[in-house]
Coordinates of C-alpha atoms and ligand atoms in Angstrom, one line a residue:
M1 CA 6.4 -20.4 24.2
R2 CA 4.9 -18.0 26.5
Y3 CA 4.4 -14.0 25.5
I4 CA 5.9 -12.9 28.7
E5 CA 9.4 -14.2 27.6
L6 CA 9.1 -12.0 24.2
V7 CA 8.0 -9.2 26.4
K8 CA 10.6 -9.5 28.5
T9 CA 13.0 -9.1 26.0
Y10 CA 11.0 -6.3 24.8
T11 CA 11.7 -4.6 27.6
Q12 CA 15.4 -4.9 28.1
L13 CA 15.7 -3.9 24.1
E14 CA 13.5 -0.7 24.5
K15 CA 15.7 0.2 28.1
E16 CA 19.5 -0.7 25.9
P17 CA 21.0 1.8 23.9
G18 CA 24.1 -0.2 22.5
K19 CA 23.8 -2.5 19.4
L20 CA 26.5 -5.0 21.0
K21 CA 24.1 -5.5 24.0
K22 CA 21.0 -5.6 21.9
V23 CA 22.4 -8.5 19.9
E24 CA 23.0 -10.2 23.1
I25 CA 19.7 -9.8 24.5
L26 CA 18.0 -11.3 21.4
S27 CA 21.0 -13.9 20.7
E28 CA 19.5 -15.3 23.7
L29 CA 16.0 -15.1 23.3
F30 CA 16.6 -16.7 19.7
S31 CA 18.7 -19.5 21.5
K32 CA 16.1 -20.6 24.0
T33 CA 12.8 -20.4 21.8
P34 CA 12.1 -23.7 20.2
E35 CA 12.0 -24.5 16.6
E36 CA 8.3 -24.3 15.8
V37 CA 8.0 -21.1 16.8
L38 CA 11.1 -19.5 15.5
E39 CA 9.9 -18.0 12.6
K40 CA 7.0 -16.3 14.4
V41 CA 9.5 -15.0 17.3
V42 CA 12.0 -13.7 15.0
T43 CA 9.2 -11.6 12.8
L44 CA 7.6 -10.4 16.2
S45 CA 10.8 -9.2 17.6
M46 CA 11.2 -7.2 14.7
G47 CA 7.6 -5.3 15.5
R48 CA 5.7 -7.2 12.7
V49 CA 3.5 -10.1 12.4
F50 CA 4.0 -10.6 8.3
P51 CA 7.1 -10.5 6.9
A52 CA 8.3 -7.1 5.3
Y53 CA 7.5 -7.7 1.8
S54 CA 4.2 -9.4 2.6
D55 CA 1.0 -7.5 1.8
K56 CA -1.0 -8.4 4.4
K57 CA -2.0 -5.9 7.1
T58 CA -3.4 -6.5 10.4
G59 CA -6.5 -3.4 9.6
V60 CA -6.8 -2.2 12.8
A61 CA -6.4 1.3 13.4
T62 CA -6.1 3.8 16.5
Q63 CA -10.0 4.5 16.9
M64 CA -10.8 0.4 16.4
M65 CA -7.9 0.3 19.0
I66 CA -9.7 2.7 21.8
K67 CA -13.3 0.8 21.1
I68 CA -11.3 -2.7 22.1
I69 CA -9.5 -1.1 25.3
S70 CA -12.6 0.5 26.3
K71 CA -14.3 -3.3 25.9
T72 CA -11.7 -5.1 27.6
T73 CA -10.9 -2.7 30.6
G74 CA -14.7 -1.7 31.1
L75 CA -13.4 2.4 31.0
S76 CA -15.3 4.5 28.8
E77 CA -14.2 5.7 25.0
K78 CA -13.5 8.6 26.4
D79 CA -11.5 7.8 29.2
V80 CA -9.1 5.7 26.8
V81 CA -8.7 8.9 24.4
N82 CA -8.0 11.1 27.4
K83 CA -5.4 9.3 28.4
L84 CA -4.4 8.6 25.0
K85 CA -3.8 12.6 24.6
N86 CA -2.0 12.2 28.2
L87 CA 0.3 9.2 27.6
G88 CA 0.7 10.0 23.9
D89 CA 1.4 6.0 23.1
L90 CA -1.9 3.7 23.2
G91 CA 0.4 0.8 24.4
I92 CA 1.2 1.9 27.6
V93 CA -2.8 3.3 27.6
A94 CA -3.3 -0.3 27.6
E95 CA -0.6 -1.3 29.6
K96 CA -2.2 1.3 32.4
C97 CA -6.0 0.0 31.5
M98 CA -5.2 -3.3 32.4
E99 CA -3.0 -2.6 35.2
A100 CA -6.3 -0.5 36.9
K101 CA -8.1 -3.8 35.7
R102 CA -5.9 -6.6 37.5
Q103 CA -6.4 -4.9 40.5
A104 CA -10.5 -5.7 40.2
S105 CA -9.7 -9.0 38.8
L106 CA -6.6 -11.6 39.4
F107 CA -7.4 -13.9 36.7
T108 CA -5.1 -14.3 33.8
R109 CA -4.5 -17.5 31.8
N110 CA -0.7 -17.4 30.1
L111 CA -1.0 -16.3 26.7
T112 CA 1.9 -18.1 24.5
V113 CA 3.4 -16.4 21.5
D114 CA 1.0 -18.9 19.3
D115 CA -2.3 -17.6 20.7
V116 CA -0.9 -14.0 20.0
V117 CA 0.1 -14.9 16.1
T118 CA -3.0 -17.3 15.7
N119 CA -5.4 -14.2 16.0
V120 CA -3.1 -11.6 15.1
E121 CA -2.8 -13.4 11.6
K122 CA -6.7 -14.0 11.2
L123 CA -7.3 -10.1 11.4
S124 CA -5.6 -9.2 7.4
D125 CA -8.3 -12.1 6.2
L126 CA -11.3 -10.0 7.5
V127 CA -13.0 -7.9 5.3
G128 CA -16.5 -7.0 4.5
K129 CA -19.3 -6.9 6.9
G130 CA -19.2 -8.0 10.1
S131 CA -15.3 -8.0 10.1
Q132 CA -14.8 -4.9 12.7
E133 CA -16.6 -6.6 15.3
K134 CA -14.9 -10.0 14.2
K135 CA -11.8 -8.2 14.9
I136 CA -12.7 -6.5 17.7
G137 CA -13.6 -10.2 19.4
L138 CA -10.1 -11.3 18.4
I139 CA -7.8 -9.0 20.0
S140 CA -10.3 -8.7 22.7
N141 CA -10.0 -12.0 23.6
L142 CA -6.0 -11.8 24.0
L143 CA -6.1 -8.3 25.8
S144 CA -8.3 -10.0 28.2
S145 CA -5.8 -12.5 29.1
S146 CA -2.3 -10.5 29.2
K147 CA -0.7 -9.0 31.9
P148 CA -0.7 -5.0 31.9
E149 CA 3.7 -5.5 30.2
E150 CA 2.0 -8.3 27.3
A151 CA -1.3 -5.6 26.8
K152 CA 1.6 -2.9 26.2
Y153 CA 3.4 -4.8 23.2
L154 CA 0.4 -6.6 21.9
I155 CA -1.3 -3.6 21.0
K156 CA 1.5 -1.9 19.4
T157 CA 2.1 -5.0 17.3
V158 CA -1.7 -5.4 16.3
I159 CA -1.8 -1.5 15.3
E160 CA 1.8 -1.8 13.7
T161 CA 3.4 0.9 15.6
F162 CA 6.0 -1.0 17.2
R163 CA 9.7 0.3 17.0
I164 CA 12.3 -0.4 19.6
G165 CA 15.0 0.0 17.7
V166 CA 15.9 -3.4 16.4
A167 CA 17.4 -2.7 13.2
E168 CA 17.8 -5.4 10.5
G169 CA 21.4 -5.5 11.2
I170 CA 20.8 -6.4 15.1
V171 CA 18.4 -9.1 13.9
R172 CA 21.4 -10.8 11.3
D173 CA 23.7 -10.4 13.9
A174 CA 21.8 -11.9 16.7
I175 CA 20.8 -15.2 14.6
A176 CA 24.6 -15.4 13.7
K177 CA 25.4 -15.7 17.5
S178 CA 23.0 -17.6 18.7
F179 CA 23.1 -20.3 15.9
G180 CA 26.9 -19.7 15.0
V181 CA 27.0 -18.8 11.5
N182 CA 28.5 -16.1 9.9
P183 CA 26.7 -13.1 9.6
T184 CA 27.5 -12.3 5.7
L185 CA 26.3 -15.5 5.0
V186 CA 23.1 -14.0 6.9
E187 CA 23.1 -11.2 5.5
N188 CA 23.6 -12.6 1.9
A189 CA 20.2 -14.9 2.7
W190 CA 18.4 -12.0 3.4
F191 CA 19.2 -9.9 0.2
L192 CA 17.8 -13.1 -1.9
R193 CA 14.6 -13.9 0.8
P194 CA 14.1 -10.4 3.3
N195 CA 12.6 -12.7 5.8
Y196 CA 14.8 -13.4 9.2
G197 CA 12.3 -15.4 10.5
E198 CA 12.8 -18.1 7.7
I199 CA 16.5 -17.6 7.7
A200 CA 16.8 -17.9 11.3
V201 CA 15.1 -21.2 10.9
V202 CA 17.5 -22.5 8.1
A203 CA 20.7 -21.5 9.8
K204 CA 19.7 -23.2 13.2
K205 CA 18.8 -26.4 11.1
G206 CA 21.7 -26.4 8.6
G207 CA 24.0 -23.6 9.6
N208 CA 26.7 -21.9 7.2
E209 CA 25.7 -24.3 4.4
A210 CA 22.1 -24.3 4.4
L211 CA 22.3 -20.7 4.2
E212 CA 24.6 -21.0 1.2
R213 CA 21.8 -22.6 -0.6
I214 CA 19.2 -20.2 0.0
E215 CA 17.8 -18.9 -3.3
M216 CA 15.7 -16.2 -5.0
E217 CA 12.3 -17.6 -5.5
P218 CA 9.5 -15.7 -7.8
G219 CA 7.3 -14.6 -5.8
K220 CA 9.4 -13.7 -3.0
P221 CA 11.0 -9.8 -3.5
I222 CA 14.9 -9.7 -3.7
V223 CA 16.8 -6.8 -1.9
V224 CA 18.1 -5.0 -5.3
M225 CA 21.4 -3.8 -6.7
L226 CA 22.1 0.0 -6.3
G227 CA 24.6 2.0 -7.9
E228 CA 26.9 5.0 -6.8
K229 CA 27.3 8.9 -7.4
E230 CA 30.1 9.6 -9.7
P231 CA 30.9 13.1 -10.1
S232 CA 31.4 13.4 -13.8
I233 CA 30.8 11.5 -16.9
E234 CA 34.2 11.5 -17.9
E235 CA 34.9 10.0 -14.7
A236 CA 32.3 7.6 -15.0
I237 CA 33.1 6.6 -18.6
D238 CA 36.6 5.5 -17.8
K239 CA 35.9 3.3 -15.1
Y240 CA 34.7 0.3 -17.1
E241 CA 36.1 -1.0 -20.5
D242 CA 32.2 -1.9 -21.6
A243 CA 30.1 0.7 -20.3
G244 CA 26.5 1.0 -21.0
A245 CA 24.5 4.3 -20.6
E246 CA 20.9 4.1 -19.7
W247 CA 18.9 7.3 -18.9
K248 CA 17.9 7.1 -15.0
F249 CA 14.2 7.7 -15.2
D250 CA 12.3 9.3 -12.2
G251 CA 9.7 6.7 -11.2
V252 CA 9.4 3.6 -9.2
R253 CA 12.1 0.4 -9.4
L254 CA 9.9 -2.3 -10.3
Q255 CA 10.9 -6.2 -9.7
I256 CA 8.2 -8.2 -11.8
H257 CA 7.9 -11.6 -11.1
K258 CA 6.5 -14.7 -13.1
K259 CA 5.9 -18.1 -12.2
D260 CA 3.6 -20.4 -14.2
G261 CA 1.5 -17.6 -15.4
K262 CA 1.1 -15.7 -12.1
I263 CA 2.4 -12.1 -11.3
W264 CA 4.0 -9.9 -8.5
L265 CA 5.2 -6.7 -8.6
F266 CA 7.2 -5.5 -5.9
T267 CA 8.9 -1.7 -4.7
R268 CA 12.5 -1.3 -4.3
R269 CA 11.3 -1.2 -0.6
L270 CA 10.1 -4.7 -1.2
E271 CA 6.0 -3.6 -0.8
N272 CA 3.9 -5.8 -3.0
V273 CA 2.5 -3.5 -5.5
T274 CA 0.8 -5.8 -8.0
G275 CA -2.7 -4.6 -7.0
Q276 CA -2.1 -1.1 -7.7
F277 CA -0.7 -1.9 -11.2
P278 CA -2.9 -4.5 -12.7
E279 CA -2.1 -3.1 -16.0
I280 CA 1.6 -3.4 -15.6
A281 CA 0.6 -7.1 -14.2
E282 CA -1.2 -8.1 -18.0
Y283 CA 1.8 -7.4 -19.6
A284 CA 4.2 -9.0 -17.7
K285 CA 2.0 -12.2 -18.8
S286 CA 3.7 -11.6 -22.2
L287 CA 7.4 -12.6 -20.9
N288 CA 8.5 -15.2 -22.7
A289 CA 9.4 -17.4 -19.6
K290 CA 7.9 -19.8 -18.0
S291 CA 9.5 -18.3 -14.7
C292 CA 11.6 -15.0 -14.5
I293 CA 12.4 -12.1 -12.3
I294 CA 13.1 -9.1 -14.2
E295 CA 13.7 -5.2 -13.1
G296 CA 12.8 -1.5 -14.5
E297 CA 11.5 1.6 -13.4
C298 CA 8.0 2.6 -14.0
I299 CA 7.0 5.7 -14.6
A300 CA 3.9 8.3 -15.1
T301 CA 3.2 9.4 -18.4
D302 CA 0.2 11.9 -20.1
K303 CA -1.9 10.1 -22.3
E304 CA 0.2 10.3 -25.4
G305 CA 2.9 8.5 -23.1
N306 CA 5.3 11.4 -22.6
P307 CA 6.4 10.8 -19.0
L308 CA 5.5 13.2 -15.8
P309 CA 7.3 14.0 -12.7
F310 CA 7.3 12.0 -9.8
Q311 CA 4.7 12.9 -7.5
K312 CA 1.9 11.5 -10.3
L313 CA 3.3 8.3 -9.8
S314 CA 3.2 8.3 -6.1
R315 CA -0.1 8.8 -6.0
R316 CA -0.4 5.8 -7.7
V317 CA 2.1 3.6 -5.6
Q318 CA -0.4 4.7 -2.8
R319 CA -3.6 4.6 -3.7
K320 CA -5.2 1.1 -2.5
Y321 CA -9.2 1.9 -3.9
D322 CA -10.9 2.8 -7.1
I323 CA -7.4 1.6 -8.7
K324 CA -9.4 1.7 -12.4
E325 CA -10.1 4.9 -12.2
M326 CA -6.3 5.7 -11.3
T327 CA -5.1 3.4 -14.1
R328 CA -6.8 5.8 -16.1
K329 CA -6.3 9.1 -15.0
V330 CA -2.2 8.3 -14.3
P331 CA -1.1 6.0 -17.2
V332 CA 1.9 4.4 -16.8
R333 CA 4.6 2.7 -18.6
V334 CA 7.9 0.4 -17.6
Y335 CA 11.5 0.5 -18.9
L336 CA 12.9 -2.7 -18.2
F337 CA 16.6 -3.0 -17.6
D338 CA 17.6 -6.0 -16.3
I339 CA 16.7 -10.0 -15.5
V340 CA 18.2 -11.8 -12.3
Y341 CA 16.2 -15.0 -12.9
L342 CA 15.5 -17.1 -15.9
N343 CA 13.5 -20.8 -16.2
S344 CA 14.2 -21.7 -12.3
K345 CA 17.8 -20.4 -12.7
P346 CA 19.3 -17.3 -10.9
L347 CA 21.1 -15.2 -13.1
M348 CA 23.0 -13.0 -11.2
G349 CA 26.5 -14.7 -11.4
E350 CA 26.2 -13.8 -15.4
I351 CA 27.6 -10.5 -16.6
F352 CA 25.7 -7.9 -17.4
S353 CA 26.0 -8.0 -21.0
K354 CA 24.8 -11.6 -21.4
R355 CA 21.9 -10.7 -18.8
R356 CA 21.0 -7.9 -21.2
E357 CA 20.6 -10.4 -24.3
K358 CA 18.4 -13.0 -22.1
L359 CA 16.3 -10.0 -21.5
E360 CA 15.9 -8.9 -24.9
K361 CA 14.6 -12.8 -25.6
V362 CA 12.6 -12.9 -22.6
V363 CA 10.1 -8.8 -23.3
K364 CA 7.9 -8.9 -26.2
P365 CA 8.0 -5.1 -26.4
I366 CA 4.4 -3.1 -26.1
P367 CA 5.1 0.5 -27.5
K368 CA 5.1 3.3 -25.0
K369 CA 3.7 0.7 -22.5
F370 CA 6.6 -2.1 -21.6
E371 CA 9.5 -1.9 -23.5
I372 CA 13.6 -2.7 -22.6
V373 CA 15.7 0.6 -21.6
E374 CA 17.7 2.3 -24.2
Q375 CA 21.2 1.6 -23.9
L376 CA 24.3 3.4 -25.6
R377 CA 27.1 1.4 -25.4
T378 CA 30.1 3.9 -26.0
K379 CA 33.1 5.1 -24.4
D380 CA 32.5 7.8 -26.6
L381 CA 32.5 11.2 -24.1
K382 CA 30.8 13.3 -26.4
K383 CA 27.9 11.1 -27.4
V384 CA 27.4 10.2 -23.8
R385 CA 27.2 13.9 -22.6
E386 CA 24.5 14.8 -25.7
F387 CA 22.3 11.5 -24.1
Y388 CA 22.1 12.6 -20.5
K389 CA 21.4 16.2 -22.1
K390 CA 18.1 14.9 -23.5
S391 CA 17.8 12.8 -20.4
L392 CA 17.5 16.2 -18.4
E393 CA 15.7 17.9 -20.8
S394 CA 12.9 15.1 -20.6
K395 CA 12.8 15.9 -16.7
Q396 CA 14.4 12.8 -16.1
E397 CA 17.0 12.4 -13.5
G398 CA 20.1 12.0 -15.8
L399 CA 22.3 8.7 -16.5
M400 CA 23.2 5.2 -15.4
I401 CA 26.2 4.3 -16.6
K402 CA 26.6 0.8 -16.0
N403 CA 29.6 -2.3 -16.2
M404 CA 28.6 -4.3 -18.7
A405 CA 31.1 -6.8 -17.7
A406 CA 29.6 -6.8 -14.0
K407 CA 27.8 -9.7 -12.3
Y408 CA 24.6 -8.8 -10.0
Q409 CA 25.2 -8.4 -6.1
P410 CA 22.4 -8.1 -4.4
G411 CA 21.7 -5.8 -2.1
R412 CA 24.6 -3.5 -2.7
R413 CA 26.0 -0.1 -4.1
V414 CA 29.3 -1.9 -5.5
G415 CA 30.4 0.0 -7.8
S416 CA 29.5 -1.5 -11.5
W417 CA 26.6 1.5 -11.4
I418 CA 27.2 4.5 -11.6
K419 CA 24.7 7.0 -11.6
I420 CA 25.1 10.8 -12.8
K421 CA 23.0 13.6 -11.7
P422 CA 23.1 17.4 -11.5
V423 CA 24.6 18.4 -8.4
L424 CA 22.7 20.6 -6.2
E425 CA 23.6 23.3 -4.0
P426 CA 22.4 23.0 -0.6
L427 CA 20.0 26.0 0.8
D428 CA 20.2 28.1 3.3
L429 CA 16.4 27.7 4.9
V430 CA 14.1 29.6 7.8
I431 CA 11.9 27.3 10.1
T432 CA 8.5 29.0 9.9
G433 CA 6.5 25.9 11.6
A434 CA 6.0 22.4 13.1
E435 CA 3.9 20.2 14.0
W436 CA 4.0 18.2 17.2
G437 CA 4.9 14.4 16.8
K438 CA 3.3 11.3 17.0
G439 CA 3.5 8.7 19.4
K440 CA 7.5 8.7 21.2
R441 CA 7.6 11.7 19.1
S442 CA 4.4 13.2 20.9
K443 CA 7.1 15.1 22.8
W444 CA 8.8 17.0 20.2
L445 CA 8.4 19.1 17.2
S446 CA 9.1 17.5 14.1
S447 CA 7.7 17.4 10.4
V448 CA 9.4 21.2 10.1
E449 CA 8.6 24.2 8.0
L450 CA 11.5 25.2 5.4
S451 CA 10.9 28.4 4.1
C452 CA 12.7 30.7 1.8
R453 CA 12.7 34.3 1.7
D454 CA 11.0 36.7 -1.1
A455 CA 13.7 39.7 -1.4
D456 CA 10.8 41.9 -2.4
S457 CA 8.2 41.4 0.4
G458 CA 10.9 39.9 2.8
E459 CA 8.2 37.6 3.5
F460 CA 9.2 33.6 3.9
L461 CA 7.2 31.0 1.5
E462 CA 7.4 27.8 2.6
C463 CA 8.7 25.3 0.6
G464 CA 9.3 21.8 2.4
K465 CA 9.2 19.9 5.5
L466 CA 12.1 18.4 7.0
G467 CA 11.0 15.2 9.1
T468 CA 14.1 12.5 8.8
G469 CA 17.5 12.5 9.0
L470 CA 18.2 14.1 13.0
T471 CA 19.2 12.1 15.6
D472 CA 16.6 11.9 18.8
E473 CA 19.0 14.7 20.3
Q474 CA 18.3 17.0 17.7
F475 CA 14.8 16.6 18.1
G476 CA 15.1 17.9 21.5
D477 CA 17.4 20.6 20.9
L478 CA 15.3 21.8 17.8
T479 CA 11.7 21.7 20.6
R480 CA 13.4 23.8 23.1
K481 CA 14.3 26.4 21.0
L482 CA 11.1 26.4 18.2
K483 CA 9.2 26.3 21.9
K484 CA 10.2 29.6 22.6
L485 CA 9.3 31.1 18.9
I486 CA 5.5 29.8 18.8
V487 CA 3.8 32.5 17.6
K488 CA 0.2 30.2 16.5
E489 CA -1.2 27.1 17.3
D490 CA -3.8 24.9 16.0
G491 CA -4.3 21.6 17.0
V492 CA -0.6 20.0 16.1
N493 CA 0.7 22.5 14.2
V494 CA 2.5 25.3 15.3
K495 CA 3.8 28.5 13.3
V496 CA 7.0 29.9 14.5
K497 CA 9.2 32.8 14.5
P498 CA 11.0 33.0 11.5
E499 CA 14.2 33.1 13.4
I500 CA 16.5 29.5 12.8
V501 CA 18.6 28.4 9.9
V502 CA 19.3 25.5 8.5
E503 CA 21.3 24.5 5.7
V504 CA 19.1 21.8 3.7
G505 CA 20.3 19.3 0.9
Y506 CA 18.1 18.0 -1.0
E507 CA 16.9 15.5 -4.2
E508 CA 15.8 17.8 -6.7
I509 CA 13.2 20.6 -6.3
Q510 CA 9.8 20.4 -7.9
K511 CA 7.1 22.9 -8.6
S512 CA 4.4 22.4 -6.4
P513 CA 1.2 24.6 -5.7
K514 CA 1.0 22.9 -2.2
Y515 CA 3.4 25.6 -0.9
G516 CA 3.4 29.1 -0.5
S517 CA 6.6 29.7 -2.9
G518 CA 5.4 27.2 -5.4
F519 CA 8.4 24.8 -5.1
A520 CA 8.9 21.8 -2.8
L521 CA 12.1 20.3 -1.7
R522 CA 12.4 16.3 -2.3
F523 CA 13.8 14.4 0.2
P524 CA 15.4 17.4 2.3
R525 CA 17.7 16.3 4.5
L526 CA 19.1 18.4 7.6
L527 CA 23.3 19.1 7.0
R528 CA 23.6 22.0 9.7
F529 CA 22.5 24.8 12.1
R530 CA 23.5 27.9 10.6
E531 CA 22.0 29.8 13.9
S532 CA 25.2 31.3 14.8
D533 CA 26.5 32.6 11.3
K534 CA 23.3 33.3 9.5
K535 CA 19.7 35.2 10.3
A536 CA 16.4 34.7 8.6
V537 CA 17.6 37.7 6.3
D538 CA 20.2 36.0 5.1
A539 CA 18.5 33.0 4.3
D540 CA 18.0 31.9 0.9
T541 CA 15.7 33.7 -1.6
L542 CA 13.1 32.3 -3.7
E543 CA 14.5 33.6 -6.8
R544 CA 17.7 31.0 -5.8
V545 CA 15.4 28.8 -5.8
E546 CA 14.3 28.8 -9.1
S547 CA 16.9 29.5 -10.5
I548 CA 18.3 25.9 -9.1
F549 CA 14.5 24.6 -10.4
K550 CA 15.6 25.6 -14.1
Q551 CA 19.3 24.6 -13.7
Q552 CA 18.0 21.3 -12.7
F553 CA 17.2 20.8 -16.6
S554 CA 20.2 22.7 -18.1
D555 CA 23.3 21.2 -16.0
V556 CA 25.6 18.9 -18.7
Ligands
LIG1 P1 19.4 6.2 -6.5 O1 18.0 5.9 -6.0 O2 19.7 7.5 -6.7 O3 20.5 5.5 -5.9 O4 19.4 5.8 -8.1 C1 18.9 3.6 -7.8 C2 17.6 4.3 -9.0 O5 17.3 4.8 -9.9 C3 17.6 2.6 -8.9 O6 16.9 1.8 -7.8 C4 15.9 2.7 -10.0 O7 14.6 3.0 -8.9 C5 16.3 4.0 -10.5 N1 16.9 4.0 -12.3 C6 16.2 4.8 -13.0 N2 16.1 3.9 -14.2 C7 17.4 3.4 -14.2 C8 18.3 2.5 -14.8 N3 18.0 2.5 -16.3 N4 18.6 1.6 -14.2 C9 19.1 1.4 -13.1 N5 18.3 2.2 -12.1 C10 17.4 2.9 -12.6

């Protein structure tokens, strides 16, 4: 199959805002794709070369790509950098450079999907001495045979910055439409095997029945079950006949897979983090099972095994080098809470109390390192409240109250788990700065700096950054307003006059030396603009931020 066919689809998708139309465009592509390249085409259509959970990366960053474009087109690196500054997107730079080149030499061979995938897949295996030259050679080889529009998407795919608005739901519906299968079955299959490339091939070959037969498999992550929020412990306890309360830990969810002595660790977002946590992989070898998938929450601790805030742990998740040193600097422990697969059998159909019994048989606890989470199986409100208080005092998030009679349902918030966390009031904060975005967002100010007010000095002190949760329209609108207020520019960073007040929700307030206020909002999200009714002097004070910070540990 020729790569240009895929590129034509990309171009159509990029122009098309409507979800239904996108599904149609994509399903036309899938329908005409030969079976032997279907997996690749579906994966590429999501802007990826490897499935979401693969730890393979192309390892080609902007700098290397500038070199490749320069080498292939004969332009100097400086020229390529200048074009990038003007156009804001390397894909478009490559397209324009190839257009110019094409006028000089009209010869191009026809690039196929296989050509692209074969060369791009090779990139992830190239490491160490000489690998950079080899990578440059592989991509340059593809680029020199590309038509300008092919170059654009090829480059975006390789540097892994590909966004054409094809969300997972669109791919799911396109697969259903192309092969006449049930979208719910496609989605269920995805929860157990989150790789639409593979699922498309199954759907094409065997239809609905084959989709129903897809099972989880150790070594490939599943999309995990999630909890719902409930306003009070009382209501949560009332909901279940047989309720089990566990602390809700402030860490990272881990799926631990074991098969024939091999261990894999995946996060909830399907990232493979086995390399980042060698000590956990080691503990998991002691699991008493030939094959299993168990779940737990990993948290950072001090040397004595006492919990530390989440920030410490996030350093470990992100770190890909000097792992040994990190293992020493930031020790971790795991609280195990579920088992979904044991000795070649999925356990999703079994109720939680039975799964927990199995978990107890499989785990050989390693104190303060690798243990099953304590469970309070009671409907006694007083006891559960006391348990909640202890969790908050230990700086954890609250409780998970679980229905002991519920099956495991991957991928969904189904009301079998309820999370109890302190409810935190939104804050009214002032925008005091922002950053010019990258790529598609280069014309927008994003990563907006949020500040609270120091009532004594009247100064505004930073307490967080808002980068997501805004629509394109809101970003455009905000940029227009902020541009008029710019007082200082330094590279991509700007400072603005404190005028715009926004109401912001967040998950939590943490202490942070990074910000002037000494506090940081975790996961801030825009609730609404308050310019019409609030001025900067009406913004919330540092005192209030501090009092909410304290409240997090005392609320029951
Ligand atoms: P949330 O992210 O607020 O929807 O809460 C769900 C997350 O809480 C899960 O994905 C886990 O990472 C985390 N968690 C912490 N402790 C537990 C627990 N005891 N049982 C289940 N999930 C937990």
